[in-house]
Tab-separated table of C-alpha atoms in Angstrom:
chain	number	residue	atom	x	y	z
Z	934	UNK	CA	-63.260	-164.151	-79.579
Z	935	UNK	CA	-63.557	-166.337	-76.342
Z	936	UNK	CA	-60.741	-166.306	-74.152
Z	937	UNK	CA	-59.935	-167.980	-70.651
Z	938	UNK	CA	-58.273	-165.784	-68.831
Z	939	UNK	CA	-56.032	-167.351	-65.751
Z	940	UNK	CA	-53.087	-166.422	-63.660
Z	941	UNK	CA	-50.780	-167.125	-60.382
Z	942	UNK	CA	-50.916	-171.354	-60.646
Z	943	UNK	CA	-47.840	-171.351	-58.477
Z	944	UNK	CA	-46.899	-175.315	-59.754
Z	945	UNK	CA	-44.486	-176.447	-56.891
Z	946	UNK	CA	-45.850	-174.350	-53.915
Z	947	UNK	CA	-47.369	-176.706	-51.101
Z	948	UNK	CA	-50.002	-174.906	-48.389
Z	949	UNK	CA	-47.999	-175.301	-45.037
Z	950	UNK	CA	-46.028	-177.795	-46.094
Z	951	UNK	CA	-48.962	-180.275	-47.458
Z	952	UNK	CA	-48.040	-181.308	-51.320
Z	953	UNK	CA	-50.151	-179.249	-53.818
Z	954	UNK	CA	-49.182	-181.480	-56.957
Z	955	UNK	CA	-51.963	-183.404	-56.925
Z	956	UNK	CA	-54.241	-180.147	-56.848
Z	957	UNK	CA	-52.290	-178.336	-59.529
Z	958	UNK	CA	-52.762	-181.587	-61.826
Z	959	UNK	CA	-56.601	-181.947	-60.892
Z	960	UNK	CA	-56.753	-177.647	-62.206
Z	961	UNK	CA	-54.580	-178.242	-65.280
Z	962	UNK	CA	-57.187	-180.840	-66.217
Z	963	UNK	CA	-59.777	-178.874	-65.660
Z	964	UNK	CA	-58.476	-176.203	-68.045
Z	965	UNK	CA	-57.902	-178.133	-70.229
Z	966	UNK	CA	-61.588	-179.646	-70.090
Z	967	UNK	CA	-62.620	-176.138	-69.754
Z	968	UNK	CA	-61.035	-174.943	-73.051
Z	969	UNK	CA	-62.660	-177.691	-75.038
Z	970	UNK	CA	-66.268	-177.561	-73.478
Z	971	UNK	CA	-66.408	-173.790	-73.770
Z	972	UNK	CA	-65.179	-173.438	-77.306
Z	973	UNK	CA	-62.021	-170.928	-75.711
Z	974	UNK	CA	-60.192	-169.807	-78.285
Z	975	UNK	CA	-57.444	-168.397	-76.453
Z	976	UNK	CA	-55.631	-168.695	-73.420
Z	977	UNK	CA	-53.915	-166.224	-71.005
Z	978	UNK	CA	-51.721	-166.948	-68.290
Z	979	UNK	CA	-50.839	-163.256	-66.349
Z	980	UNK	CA	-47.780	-164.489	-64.695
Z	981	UNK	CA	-45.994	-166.685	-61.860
Z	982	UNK	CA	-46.442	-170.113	-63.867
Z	983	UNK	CA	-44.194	-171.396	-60.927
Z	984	UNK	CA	-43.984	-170.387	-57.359
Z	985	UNK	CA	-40.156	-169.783	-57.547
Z	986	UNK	CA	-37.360	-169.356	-59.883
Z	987	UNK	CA	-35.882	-172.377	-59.892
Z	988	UNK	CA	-39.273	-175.468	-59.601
Z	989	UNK	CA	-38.856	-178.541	-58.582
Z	990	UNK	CA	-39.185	-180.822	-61.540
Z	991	UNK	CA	-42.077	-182.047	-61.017
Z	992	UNK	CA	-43.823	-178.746	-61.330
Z	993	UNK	CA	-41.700	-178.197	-65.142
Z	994	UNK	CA	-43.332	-182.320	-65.736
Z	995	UNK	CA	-46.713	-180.518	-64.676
Z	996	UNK	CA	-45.873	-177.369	-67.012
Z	997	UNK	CA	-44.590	-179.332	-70.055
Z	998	UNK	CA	-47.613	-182.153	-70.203
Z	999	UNK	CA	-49.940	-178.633	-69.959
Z	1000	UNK	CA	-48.638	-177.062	-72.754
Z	1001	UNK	CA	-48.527	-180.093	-74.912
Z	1002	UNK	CA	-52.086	-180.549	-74.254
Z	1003	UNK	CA	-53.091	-177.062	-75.043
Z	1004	UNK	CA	-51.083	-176.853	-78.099
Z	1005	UNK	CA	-52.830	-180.478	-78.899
Z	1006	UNK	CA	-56.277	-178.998	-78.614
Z	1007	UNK	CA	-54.907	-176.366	-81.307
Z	1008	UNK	CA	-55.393	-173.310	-79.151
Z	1009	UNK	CA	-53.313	-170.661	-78.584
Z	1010	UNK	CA	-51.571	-169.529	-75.327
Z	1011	UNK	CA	-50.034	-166.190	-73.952
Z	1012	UNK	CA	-48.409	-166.135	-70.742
Z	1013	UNK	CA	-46.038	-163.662	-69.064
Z	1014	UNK	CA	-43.477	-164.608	-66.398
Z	1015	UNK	CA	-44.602	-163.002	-62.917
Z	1016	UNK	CA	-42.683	-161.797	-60.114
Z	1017	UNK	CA	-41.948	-165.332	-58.777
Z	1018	UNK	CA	-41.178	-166.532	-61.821
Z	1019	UNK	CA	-37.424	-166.076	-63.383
Z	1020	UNK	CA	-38.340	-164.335	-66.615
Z	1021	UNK	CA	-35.357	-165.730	-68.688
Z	1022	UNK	CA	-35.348	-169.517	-67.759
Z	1023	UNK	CA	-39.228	-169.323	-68.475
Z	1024	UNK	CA	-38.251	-167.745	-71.947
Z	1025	UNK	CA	-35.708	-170.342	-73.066
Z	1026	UNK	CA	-37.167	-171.969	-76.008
Z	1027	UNK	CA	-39.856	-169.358	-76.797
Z	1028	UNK	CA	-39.276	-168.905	-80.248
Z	1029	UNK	CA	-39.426	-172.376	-81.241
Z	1030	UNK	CA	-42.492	-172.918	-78.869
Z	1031	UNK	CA	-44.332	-169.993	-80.354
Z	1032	UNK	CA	-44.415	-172.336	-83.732
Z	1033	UNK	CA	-46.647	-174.436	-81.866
Z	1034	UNK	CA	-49.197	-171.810	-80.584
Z	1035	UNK	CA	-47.680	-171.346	-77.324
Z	1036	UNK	CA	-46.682	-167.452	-77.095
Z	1037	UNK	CA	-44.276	-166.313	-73.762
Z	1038	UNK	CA	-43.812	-163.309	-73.358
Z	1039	UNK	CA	-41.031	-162.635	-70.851
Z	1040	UNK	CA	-38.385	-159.999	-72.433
Z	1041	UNK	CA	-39.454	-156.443	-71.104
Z	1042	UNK	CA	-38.469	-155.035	-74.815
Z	1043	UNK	CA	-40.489	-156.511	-76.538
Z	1044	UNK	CA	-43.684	-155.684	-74.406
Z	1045	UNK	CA	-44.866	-153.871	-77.521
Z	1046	UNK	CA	-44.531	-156.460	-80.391
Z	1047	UNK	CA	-48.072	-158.074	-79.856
Z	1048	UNK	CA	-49.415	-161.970	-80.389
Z	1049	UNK	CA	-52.406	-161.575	-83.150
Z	1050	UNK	CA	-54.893	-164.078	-83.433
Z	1051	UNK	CA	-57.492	-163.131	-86.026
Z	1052	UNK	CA	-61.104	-164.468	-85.670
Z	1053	UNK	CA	-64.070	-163.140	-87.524
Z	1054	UNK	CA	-64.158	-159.775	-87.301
Z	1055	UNK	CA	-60.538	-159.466	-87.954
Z	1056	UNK	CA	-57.642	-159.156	-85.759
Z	1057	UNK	CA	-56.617	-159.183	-81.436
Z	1058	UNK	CA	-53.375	-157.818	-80.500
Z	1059	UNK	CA	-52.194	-159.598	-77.133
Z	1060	UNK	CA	-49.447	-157.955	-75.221
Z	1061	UNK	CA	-47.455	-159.283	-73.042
Z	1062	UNK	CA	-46.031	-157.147	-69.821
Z	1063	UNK	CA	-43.629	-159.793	-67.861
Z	1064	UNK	CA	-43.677	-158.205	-64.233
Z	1065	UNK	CA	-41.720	-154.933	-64.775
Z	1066	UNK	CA	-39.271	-154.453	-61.531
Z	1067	UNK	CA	-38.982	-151.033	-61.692
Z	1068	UNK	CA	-35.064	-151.063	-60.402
Z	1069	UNK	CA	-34.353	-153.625	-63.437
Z	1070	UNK	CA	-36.359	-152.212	-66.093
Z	1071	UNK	CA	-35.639	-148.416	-65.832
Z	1072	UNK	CA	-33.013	-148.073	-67.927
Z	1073	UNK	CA	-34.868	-150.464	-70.680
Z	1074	UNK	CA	-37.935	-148.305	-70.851
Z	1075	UNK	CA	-35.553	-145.090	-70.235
Z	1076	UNK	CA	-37.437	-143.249	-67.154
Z	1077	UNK	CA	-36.302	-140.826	-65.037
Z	1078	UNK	CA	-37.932	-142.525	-61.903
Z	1079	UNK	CA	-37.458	-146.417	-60.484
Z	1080	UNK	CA	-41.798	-146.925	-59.817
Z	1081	UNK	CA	-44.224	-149.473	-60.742
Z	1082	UNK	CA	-46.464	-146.451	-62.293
Z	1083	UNK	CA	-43.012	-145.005	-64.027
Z	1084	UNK	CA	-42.149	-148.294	-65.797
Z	1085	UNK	CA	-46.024	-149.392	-66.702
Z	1086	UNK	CA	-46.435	-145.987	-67.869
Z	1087	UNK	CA	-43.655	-146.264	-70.141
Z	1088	UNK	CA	-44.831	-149.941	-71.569
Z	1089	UNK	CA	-48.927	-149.195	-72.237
Z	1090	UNK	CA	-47.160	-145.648	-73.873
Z	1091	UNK	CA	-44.691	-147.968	-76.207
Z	1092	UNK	CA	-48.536	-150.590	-76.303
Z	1093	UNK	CA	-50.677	-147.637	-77.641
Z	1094	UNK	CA	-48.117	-146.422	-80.141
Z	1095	UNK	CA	-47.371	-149.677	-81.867
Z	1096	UNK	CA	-51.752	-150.038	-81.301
Z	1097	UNK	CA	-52.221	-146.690	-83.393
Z	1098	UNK	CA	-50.648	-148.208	-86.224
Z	1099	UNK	CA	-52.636	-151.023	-87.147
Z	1100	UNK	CA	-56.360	-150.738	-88.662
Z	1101	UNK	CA	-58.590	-149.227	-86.500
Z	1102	UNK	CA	-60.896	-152.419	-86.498
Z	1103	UNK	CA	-57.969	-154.444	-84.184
Z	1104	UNK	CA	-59.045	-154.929	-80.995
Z	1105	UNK	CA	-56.387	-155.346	-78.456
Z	1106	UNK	CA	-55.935	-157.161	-74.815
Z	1107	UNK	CA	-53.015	-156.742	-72.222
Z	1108	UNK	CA	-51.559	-159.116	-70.236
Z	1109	UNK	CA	-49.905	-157.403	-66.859
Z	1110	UNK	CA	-48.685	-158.554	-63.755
Z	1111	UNK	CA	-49.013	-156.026	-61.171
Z	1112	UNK	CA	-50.812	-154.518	-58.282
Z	1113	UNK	CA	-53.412	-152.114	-59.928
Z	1114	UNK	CA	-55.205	-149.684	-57.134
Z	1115	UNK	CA	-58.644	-151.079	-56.041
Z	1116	UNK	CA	-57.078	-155.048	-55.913
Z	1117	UNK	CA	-57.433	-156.633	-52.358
Z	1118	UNK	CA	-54.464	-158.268	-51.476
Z	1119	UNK	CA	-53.855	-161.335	-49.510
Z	1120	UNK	CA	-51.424	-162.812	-47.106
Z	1121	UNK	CA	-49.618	-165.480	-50.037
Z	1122	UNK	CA	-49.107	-162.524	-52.629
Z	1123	UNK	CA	-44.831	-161.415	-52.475
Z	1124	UNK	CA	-44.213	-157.686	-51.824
Z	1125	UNK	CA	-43.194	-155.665	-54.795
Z	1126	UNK	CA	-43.441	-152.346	-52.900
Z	1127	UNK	CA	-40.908	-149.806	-54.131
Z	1128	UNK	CA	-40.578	-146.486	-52.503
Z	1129	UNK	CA	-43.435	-147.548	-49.976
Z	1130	UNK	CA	-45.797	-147.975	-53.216
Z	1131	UNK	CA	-47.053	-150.778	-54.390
Z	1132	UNK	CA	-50.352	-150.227	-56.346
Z	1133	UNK	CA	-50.478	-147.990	-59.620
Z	1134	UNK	CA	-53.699	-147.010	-60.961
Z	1135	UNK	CA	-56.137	-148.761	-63.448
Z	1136	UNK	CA	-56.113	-145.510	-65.860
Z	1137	UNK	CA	-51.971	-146.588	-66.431
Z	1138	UNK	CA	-53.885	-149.056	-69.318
Z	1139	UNK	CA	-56.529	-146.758	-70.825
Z	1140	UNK	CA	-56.935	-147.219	-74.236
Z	1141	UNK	CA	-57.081	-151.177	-74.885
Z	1142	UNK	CA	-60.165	-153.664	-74.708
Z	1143	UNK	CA	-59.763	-155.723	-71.568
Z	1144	UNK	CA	-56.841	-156.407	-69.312
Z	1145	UNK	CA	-55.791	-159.556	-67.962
Z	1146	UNK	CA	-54.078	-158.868	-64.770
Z	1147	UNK	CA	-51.731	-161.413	-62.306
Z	1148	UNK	CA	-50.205	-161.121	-58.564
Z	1149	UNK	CA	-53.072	-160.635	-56.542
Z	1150	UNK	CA	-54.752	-163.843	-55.781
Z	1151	UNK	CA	-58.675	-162.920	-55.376
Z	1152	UNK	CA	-60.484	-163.281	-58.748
Z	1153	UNK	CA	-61.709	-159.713	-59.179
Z	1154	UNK	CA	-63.034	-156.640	-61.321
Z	1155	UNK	CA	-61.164	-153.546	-60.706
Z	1156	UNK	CA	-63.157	-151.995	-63.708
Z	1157	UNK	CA	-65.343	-153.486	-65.960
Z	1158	UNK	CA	-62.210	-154.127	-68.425
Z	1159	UNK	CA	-59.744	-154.799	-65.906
Z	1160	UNK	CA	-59.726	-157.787	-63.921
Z	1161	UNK	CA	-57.505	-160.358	-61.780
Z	1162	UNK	CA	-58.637	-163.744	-62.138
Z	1163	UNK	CA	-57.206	-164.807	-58.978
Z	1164	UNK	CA	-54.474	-168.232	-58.448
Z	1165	UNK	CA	-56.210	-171.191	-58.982
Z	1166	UNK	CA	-55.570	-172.566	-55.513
Z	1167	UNK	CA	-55.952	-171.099	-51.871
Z	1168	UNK	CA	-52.463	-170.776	-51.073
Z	1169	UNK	CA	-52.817	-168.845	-47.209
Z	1170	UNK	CA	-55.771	-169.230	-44.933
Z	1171	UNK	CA	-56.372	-165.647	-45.497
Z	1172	UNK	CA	-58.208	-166.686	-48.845
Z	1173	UNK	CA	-60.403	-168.908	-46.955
Z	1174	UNK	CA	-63.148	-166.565	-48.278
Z	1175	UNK	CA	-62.237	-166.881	-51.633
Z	1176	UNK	CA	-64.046	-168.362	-54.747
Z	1177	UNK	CA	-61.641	-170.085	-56.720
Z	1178	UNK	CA	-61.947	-168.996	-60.209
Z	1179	UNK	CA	-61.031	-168.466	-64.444
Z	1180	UNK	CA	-62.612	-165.481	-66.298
Z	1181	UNK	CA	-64.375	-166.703	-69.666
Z	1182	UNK	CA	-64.706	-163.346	-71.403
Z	1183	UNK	CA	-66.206	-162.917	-74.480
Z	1184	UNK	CA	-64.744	-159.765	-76.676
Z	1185	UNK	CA	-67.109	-159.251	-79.400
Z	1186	UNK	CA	-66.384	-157.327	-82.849
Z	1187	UNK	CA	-66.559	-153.308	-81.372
Z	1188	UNK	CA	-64.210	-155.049	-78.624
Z	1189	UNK	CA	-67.281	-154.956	-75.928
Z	1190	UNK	CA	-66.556	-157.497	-72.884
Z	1191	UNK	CA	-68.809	-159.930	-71.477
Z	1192	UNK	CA	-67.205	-161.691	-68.370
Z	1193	UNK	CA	-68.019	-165.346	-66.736
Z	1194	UNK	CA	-66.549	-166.443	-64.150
Z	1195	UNK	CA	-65.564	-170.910	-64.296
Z	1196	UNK	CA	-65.034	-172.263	-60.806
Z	1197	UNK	CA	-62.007	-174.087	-60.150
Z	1198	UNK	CA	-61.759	-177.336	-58.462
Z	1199	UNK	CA	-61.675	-177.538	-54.613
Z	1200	UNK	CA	-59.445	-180.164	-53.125
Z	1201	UNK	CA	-60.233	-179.447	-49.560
Z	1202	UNK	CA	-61.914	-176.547	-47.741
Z	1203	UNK	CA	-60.259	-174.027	-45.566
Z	1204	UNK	CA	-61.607	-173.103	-41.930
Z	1205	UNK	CA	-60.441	-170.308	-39.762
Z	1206	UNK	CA	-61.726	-171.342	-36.547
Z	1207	UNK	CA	-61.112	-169.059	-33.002
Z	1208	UNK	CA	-61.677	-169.451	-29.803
Z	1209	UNK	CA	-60.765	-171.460	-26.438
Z	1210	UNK	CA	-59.744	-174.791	-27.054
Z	1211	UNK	CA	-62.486	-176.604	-25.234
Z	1212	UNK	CA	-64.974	-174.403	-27.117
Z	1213	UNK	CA	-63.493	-176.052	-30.455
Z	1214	UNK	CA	-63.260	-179.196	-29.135
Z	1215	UNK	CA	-66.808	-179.391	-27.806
Z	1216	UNK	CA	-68.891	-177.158	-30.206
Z	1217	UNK	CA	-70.850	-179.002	-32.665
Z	1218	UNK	CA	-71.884	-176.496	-34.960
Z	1219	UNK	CA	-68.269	-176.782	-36.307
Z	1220	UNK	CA	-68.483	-180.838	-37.423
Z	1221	UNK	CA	-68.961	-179.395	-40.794
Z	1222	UNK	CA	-65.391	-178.712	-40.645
Z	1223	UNK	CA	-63.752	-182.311	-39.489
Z	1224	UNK	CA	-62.338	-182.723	-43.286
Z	1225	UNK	CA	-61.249	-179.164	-43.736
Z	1226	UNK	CA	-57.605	-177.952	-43.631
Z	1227	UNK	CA	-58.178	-175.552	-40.629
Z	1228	UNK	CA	-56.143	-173.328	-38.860
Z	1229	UNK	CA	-57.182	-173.032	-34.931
Z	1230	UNK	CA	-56.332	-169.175	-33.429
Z	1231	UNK	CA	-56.716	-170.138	-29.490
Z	1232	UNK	CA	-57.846	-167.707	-26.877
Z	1233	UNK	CA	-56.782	-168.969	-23.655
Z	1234	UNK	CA	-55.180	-167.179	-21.917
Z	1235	UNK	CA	-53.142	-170.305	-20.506
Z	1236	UNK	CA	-51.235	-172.406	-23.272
Z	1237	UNK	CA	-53.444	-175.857	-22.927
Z	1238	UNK	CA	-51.701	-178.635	-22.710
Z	1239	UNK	CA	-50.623	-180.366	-26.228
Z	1240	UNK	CA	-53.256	-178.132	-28.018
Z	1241	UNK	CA	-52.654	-179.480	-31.470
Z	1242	UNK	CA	-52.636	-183.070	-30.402
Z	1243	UNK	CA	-56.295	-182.931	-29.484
Z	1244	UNK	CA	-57.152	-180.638	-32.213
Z	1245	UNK	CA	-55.794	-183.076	-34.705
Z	1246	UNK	CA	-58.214	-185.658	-32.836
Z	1247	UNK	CA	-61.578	-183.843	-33.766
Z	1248	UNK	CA	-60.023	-181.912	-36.591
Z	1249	UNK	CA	-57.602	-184.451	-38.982
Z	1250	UNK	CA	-56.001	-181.746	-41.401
Z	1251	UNK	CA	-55.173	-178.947	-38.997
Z	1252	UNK	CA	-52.142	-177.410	-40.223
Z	1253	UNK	CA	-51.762	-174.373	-38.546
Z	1254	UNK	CA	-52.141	-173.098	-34.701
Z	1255	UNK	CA	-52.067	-169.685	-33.268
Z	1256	UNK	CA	-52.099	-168.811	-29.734
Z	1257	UNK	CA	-53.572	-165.640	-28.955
Z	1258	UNK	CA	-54.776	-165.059	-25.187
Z	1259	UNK	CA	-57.303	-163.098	-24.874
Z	1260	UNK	CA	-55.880	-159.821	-22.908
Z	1261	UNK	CA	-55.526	-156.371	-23.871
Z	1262	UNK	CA	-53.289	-154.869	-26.020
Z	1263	UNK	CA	-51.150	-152.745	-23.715
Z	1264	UNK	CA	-51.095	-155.856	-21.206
Z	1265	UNK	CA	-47.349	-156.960	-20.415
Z	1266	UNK	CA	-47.846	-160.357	-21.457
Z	1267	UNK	CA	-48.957	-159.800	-24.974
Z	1268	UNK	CA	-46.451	-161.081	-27.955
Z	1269	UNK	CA	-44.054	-159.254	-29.427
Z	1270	UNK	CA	-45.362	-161.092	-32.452
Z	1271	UNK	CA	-49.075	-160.117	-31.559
Z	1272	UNK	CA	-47.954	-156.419	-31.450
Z	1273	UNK	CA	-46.125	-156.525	-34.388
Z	1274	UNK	CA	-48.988	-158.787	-36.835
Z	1275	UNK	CA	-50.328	-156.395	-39.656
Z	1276	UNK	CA	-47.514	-153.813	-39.798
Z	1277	UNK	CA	-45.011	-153.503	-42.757
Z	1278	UNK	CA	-41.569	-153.612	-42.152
Z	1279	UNK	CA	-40.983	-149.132	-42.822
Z	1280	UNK	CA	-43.165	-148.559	-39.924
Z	1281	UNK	CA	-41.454	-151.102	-37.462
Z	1282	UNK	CA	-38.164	-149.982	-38.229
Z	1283	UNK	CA	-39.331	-146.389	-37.645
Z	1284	UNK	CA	-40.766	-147.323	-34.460
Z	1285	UNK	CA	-37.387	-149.315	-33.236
Z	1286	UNK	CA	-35.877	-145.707	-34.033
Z	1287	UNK	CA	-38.116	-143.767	-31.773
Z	1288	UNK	CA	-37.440	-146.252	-29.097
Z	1289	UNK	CA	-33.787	-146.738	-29.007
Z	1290	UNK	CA	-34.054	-142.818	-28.905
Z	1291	UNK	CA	-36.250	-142.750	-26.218
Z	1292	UNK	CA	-39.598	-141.043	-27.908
Z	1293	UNK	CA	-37.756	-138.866	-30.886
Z	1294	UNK	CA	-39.219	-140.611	-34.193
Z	1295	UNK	CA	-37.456	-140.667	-37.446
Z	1296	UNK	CA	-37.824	-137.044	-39.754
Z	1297	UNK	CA	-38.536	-137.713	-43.808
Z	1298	UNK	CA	-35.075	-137.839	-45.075
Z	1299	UNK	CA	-34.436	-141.221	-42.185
Z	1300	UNK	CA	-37.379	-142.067	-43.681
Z	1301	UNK	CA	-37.055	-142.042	-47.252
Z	1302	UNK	CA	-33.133	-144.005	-46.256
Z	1303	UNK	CA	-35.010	-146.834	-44.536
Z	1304	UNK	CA	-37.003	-146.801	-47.595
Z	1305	UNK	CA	-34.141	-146.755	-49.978
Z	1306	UNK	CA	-32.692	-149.488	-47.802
Z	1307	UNK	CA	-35.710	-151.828	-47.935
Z	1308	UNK	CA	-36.214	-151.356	-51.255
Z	1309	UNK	CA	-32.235	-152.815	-52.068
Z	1310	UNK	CA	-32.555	-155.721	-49.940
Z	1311	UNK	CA	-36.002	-156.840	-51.644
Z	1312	UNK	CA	-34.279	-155.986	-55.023
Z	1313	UNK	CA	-31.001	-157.865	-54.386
Z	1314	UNK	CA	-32.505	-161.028	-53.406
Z	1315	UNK	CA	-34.656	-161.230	-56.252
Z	1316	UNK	CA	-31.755	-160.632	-58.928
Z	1317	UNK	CA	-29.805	-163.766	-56.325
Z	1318	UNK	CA	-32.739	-166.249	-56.928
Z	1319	UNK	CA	-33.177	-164.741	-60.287
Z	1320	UNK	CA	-29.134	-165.791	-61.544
Z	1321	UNK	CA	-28.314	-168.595	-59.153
């Protein structure tokens, strides 16, 4: 069985504050295309279809005109609803949708009652786990402890039980949307830390063929049979790095996995560039980048005058600019932003303690309440996007 494997499109999300629509149309194409030059059979979609939980509707246009096109080319779908997505306005409808070969998979529950698509060695169980937040889903899945690796535990246990009941021949994938230890994160991905942990390990989904995984946005293979295809898009300059990707994988009759990866298009190139202005102005090795979206981190340690106004002169699509003088870090005049960049929000709060107390840090029970605290505000807003 061929199957594309994709993930995090994000329809509606712009890249600092530059339309994406056009880009998400020119990818949906492209799947499309790819799904009909590549013989796919089926396609997987790990979660965050939309980049919030109530899209614009010109991202549900994009959304609707996709599926009708995949369900025209007579091939099935399974998608889960991600963390940005709101699981039960992407489920509206899915019954009557399934009838046309497009499966969603958003209901927690029902994580174990599998999509099977039979080729010709005989049949592929596809589960669906929507994003699981732990603080919503305890009670469902009935464990003791509010964790990512609790609740996933409890939905590959409830996967491998209703698994060891069909013929031993069916093969099986998983569709999850999660940070699995070994990922590399990026700067675009939300935080779904609970309890100051955010990764669970790979073995939580021993025992299946190949898992399709969602959330982080670098295509990449944790394990040979567990992989993040990546978002479609660049949507921070910290994936300037990134090759935009699908997985084709190929899961032959003993449920062995052969992996591709299909580029995605490219509708502009991202630069990082650093250093003094004049530097950037004046250095020609960096022409190559005069149709990039860039984003300039200066060094001088003077603001220049009207910085971007001149970068925009040699450089047309900067959207971004840092100022970063060069001094050291325990010089006066450095940021409070500069000394904060790269720290999570538990360790800042613990160091506000310690200074407000003049030295004394915070012991592990302060700690595990700032925790605690954290952890409710992140919940709470995402039940008030989820239900407004």
């Amino acid at each position: 069985m061929r199957i594309l494997h994709t993930s995090d499109w994000h329809l509606g999300r712009s890249f600092h504050r530059v339309s994406l629509h056009e880009a998400q149309a020119a990818f949906l194409d492209h799947l499309v295309a790819t799904v009909r030059d590549q013989d796919v059979d089926v396609v997987l979609v790990a979660g965050d279809v939309y980049d919030r939980a109530v899209p614009p509707l010109a991202a549900v246009e994009l959304f609707d005109d996709a599926l009708h096109r995949l369900a025209a080319a007579g091939v099935p779908t399974v998608m889960i609803s991600g963390n940005h997505d709101s699981a039960r306005r992407l489920g509206v409808g899915a019954g009557l949708i399934g009838r046309a070969g497009i499966h969603l998979r958003t209901d927690p529950a029902r994580c174990a009652t599998p999509v099977v698509i039979p080729d010709a060695h005989g049949d592929v169980a596809f589960y669906g786990l929507p994003y699981l937040e732990p603080a919503l889903v305890k009670d469902v899945f009935k464990t003791e402890r509010a964790g990512h690796e609790a609740v996933l535990t409890a939905a590959m246990d409830r996967v491998r039980a209703d698994l060891a009941e069909r013929p031993d021949a069916t093969r099986s994938v998983v569709l999850a949307h999660a940070f699995v230890a070994g990922g590399e994160p990026s700067d675009s991905e939300r935080d779904i830390t609970v309890g100051g942990v955010a990764a669970v390990p790979a073995g939580v989904f021993d025992g299946v063929d190949y898992v399709a995984l969602g959330h982080l946005h670098g295509c990449q293979t944790v394990a040979e049979r567990v992989r993040y295809s990546g978002s479609p898009l660049a949507y921070s300059f910290s994936e300037t790095s990134h090759r935009k990707t699908m997985w084709l994988i190929d899961l032959d009759a003993t449920g062995a996995v052969a992996a591709e990866r299909i580029d995605c298009p490219v509708p502009r190139p991202l630069a990082r560039l650093r250093g003094r202005l004049d530097t950037l102005l004046d250095d020609p090795a960096l022409e190559r980048h005069a149709h990039s979206w860039v984003e300039a981190t200066l060094t001088d340690p003077v603001r220049p005058a009207d910085p971007m106004a001149r970068l925009v002169e040699r450089f047309p699509h900067t959207l971004s600019l840092v100022l970063e003088p060069d001094r050291a870090p325990e010089d006066p005049h450095t940021s409070y932003a500069q000394r904060l960049r790269g720290r999570d929000d538990q360790s800042i709060a613990e160091d506000f303690v310690a200074h407000v107390r003049g030295g004394y840090g915070t012991d592990e029970h302060e700690r595990t309440v700032l925790r605690s605290a954290f952890d409710h505000v992140r919940v709470d807003d995402t039940v008030h996007e989820v239900n407004r």
